[in-house]
Amino acid sequence: MSVLLRGGTVVNADRSQRADVLCDGSKIVAVGSDLDAPRGTTVVDAGGQYVMPGGIDPHTHMQLPFMGTVASEDFESGTAAGLAGGTTMIIDFVIPSPQQNIMDAYRQWREWAEKSVADYTFHVAITWWDDSVYKDMGTLVHEHGVNSFKHFMAYKGAIMADDEILVNSFSRALELGAICTVHAENGELVYRLQQQLFEKGMTGPEAHPLSRPPECEGEAANRAIRIAEVLKVPLYIVHNSCRQSLEAITRARNEGQRVFGEVLAGHLLIDDSVYRHRDFDVAAAHVMSPPFRSKEHQEALWRGLQSGNLQTTATDHCCFCADQKVAGKNDFRLIPNGTGGIENRMEVLWHHGVGSGKLTMNEFVAVTSTNAAQIFNIYPQKGSVSAGADADIVVWDPEATKTISTKTDHQNVDYNIFEGMKVKGCASYTLSQGNIVWADGKLNVKRGAGRYIDRPAFASYYDALKLQAKHAEPVAVKR
Ligand code: URP
Ligand code: ZN
Ligand code: ZN
């Protein structure tokens, strides 16, 4: 099947140009003026619209078994919802239970993801340590196209990685040329604060943000950064929600350290007043970690994105319905942590970012797609509208408007954290592997059409690090 996107403006991270885009099979084969449509080509009128790389959400949790339940959105419904909003690829997480064989967990997630309707790949979490984990990290990098390992510094008593695990895993990642990622919250402190608040009688969702203050996040971000600095391994910090972690990242980057930061659309746009909503279901629907913060932090996060100290945007799409959240009705510590947003990330960032002048269109493409592709080493296969790239494309209508609602969205969750938000600028067409999968407000997807995408280890970061070590001044020894 070939598709010609005619008459639009192609917007990449590095430039914009008036051009047609011809896709053949799963690839883009030409970008240029007045391209001919071979016989049988489907022609899409992209006049007045922007033709951009499909979004990459580098942080999702489809059908995650978590806190005694399983996330309601599975790989099929979740990737479909993404396509409806212009996101054509996800990076999800394999999260082994402590002591679970890493390769068994990896195979389990691969099986679950086979029904995906869009492309996907996996970060693999390191939740415990022994010699088998050391070996399996090597197998994943060398034989399965995994180049990133995740560490949860929170969730004590469950999947939390302590410093010993961080040091072992970061060191192994360095040997393998993989990047380390962390959920930065001090799990010990969160645990202590949770107990204290509960014992004082604060049992509802309003206690959730109080148990996870920004200082806990800043401390963990800084600790992970310093461990990575000593071990000389690149680091990516997921879902930065506050000024403190942004400052830690900014400081490290100013010192020349290779540290990257992600921010969630939700953390940019929703504040912590949601936890004081009088309706438990509404407050609980917003319980996620780190929590939504005050406006001061939101402003800092926007500045982080604008300055380039935060490079990617994600959703941490991890959905639980009201009948799951109710598990924590009498104890906020038991509310399954997670919120959705994969369908809305692109449009809310366009509206509040490009629409307000905080981001240029090219910066929008960078933070929704290209930077993730580059950081996780799948560029320009992904994250680029150029000849030879995968035909994962969104045609963006800057004049289209909508009001976000769970009544009309495609996400398999009964609450939308952006409910009622009016946005201007939406996906009019989405192409996945060259197929038109979203048009005229309708999905046309095929279960299982999504492919697992291999991500090679990082020659470039590690070559640079080796060169730095070679040219480093010998440490002066005082006598
Ligand atoms: O609350 C969240 N974020 N749930 C998903 C797991 C995680 O921490 O990313
Ligand atoms: Zn997390
Ligand atoms: Zn997450």
Tab-separated table of C-alpha atoms and ligand atoms in Angstrom, residues 59 61 66 93 150-155 159 182-185 238-239 262 264 288-290 316, ligand 2:
chain	number	residue	atom	x	y	z
A	59	HIS	CA	6.796	5.678	29.569
A	61	HIS	CA	2.461	0.539	31.721
A	66	PHE	CA	0.610	-3.592	40.375
A	93	PHE	CA	8.314	-1.611	31.072
A	150	LYS	CA	14.756	0.869	34.960
A	151	HIS	CA	15.163	1.242	38.724
A	152	PHE	CA	12.359	2.141	41.122
A	153	MET	CA	13.855	4.017	44.061
A	154	ALA	CA	10.384	3.960	45.677
A	155	TYR	CA	7.788	1.248	46.461
A	159	ILE	CA	9.924	-3.386	43.620
A	182	VAL	CA	15.207	5.734	37.552
A	183	HIS	CA	11.923	6.541	39.253
A	184	ALA	CA	13.406	8.993	41.738
A	185	GLU	CA	11.694	9.082	45.117
A	238	VAL	CA	11.545	9.448	34.459
A	239	HIS	CA	8.522	11.556	35.416
A	262	GLU	CA	11.365	13.243	31.285
A	264	LEU	CA	4.636	13.921	32.133
A	288	MET	CA	-0.064	8.492	41.048
A	289	SER	CA	3.570	8.761	42.022
A	290	PRO	CA	5.204	11.165	42.140
A	316	ASP	CA	3.222	7.051	32.543
B	2	ZN	ZN	7.364	5.664	38.461
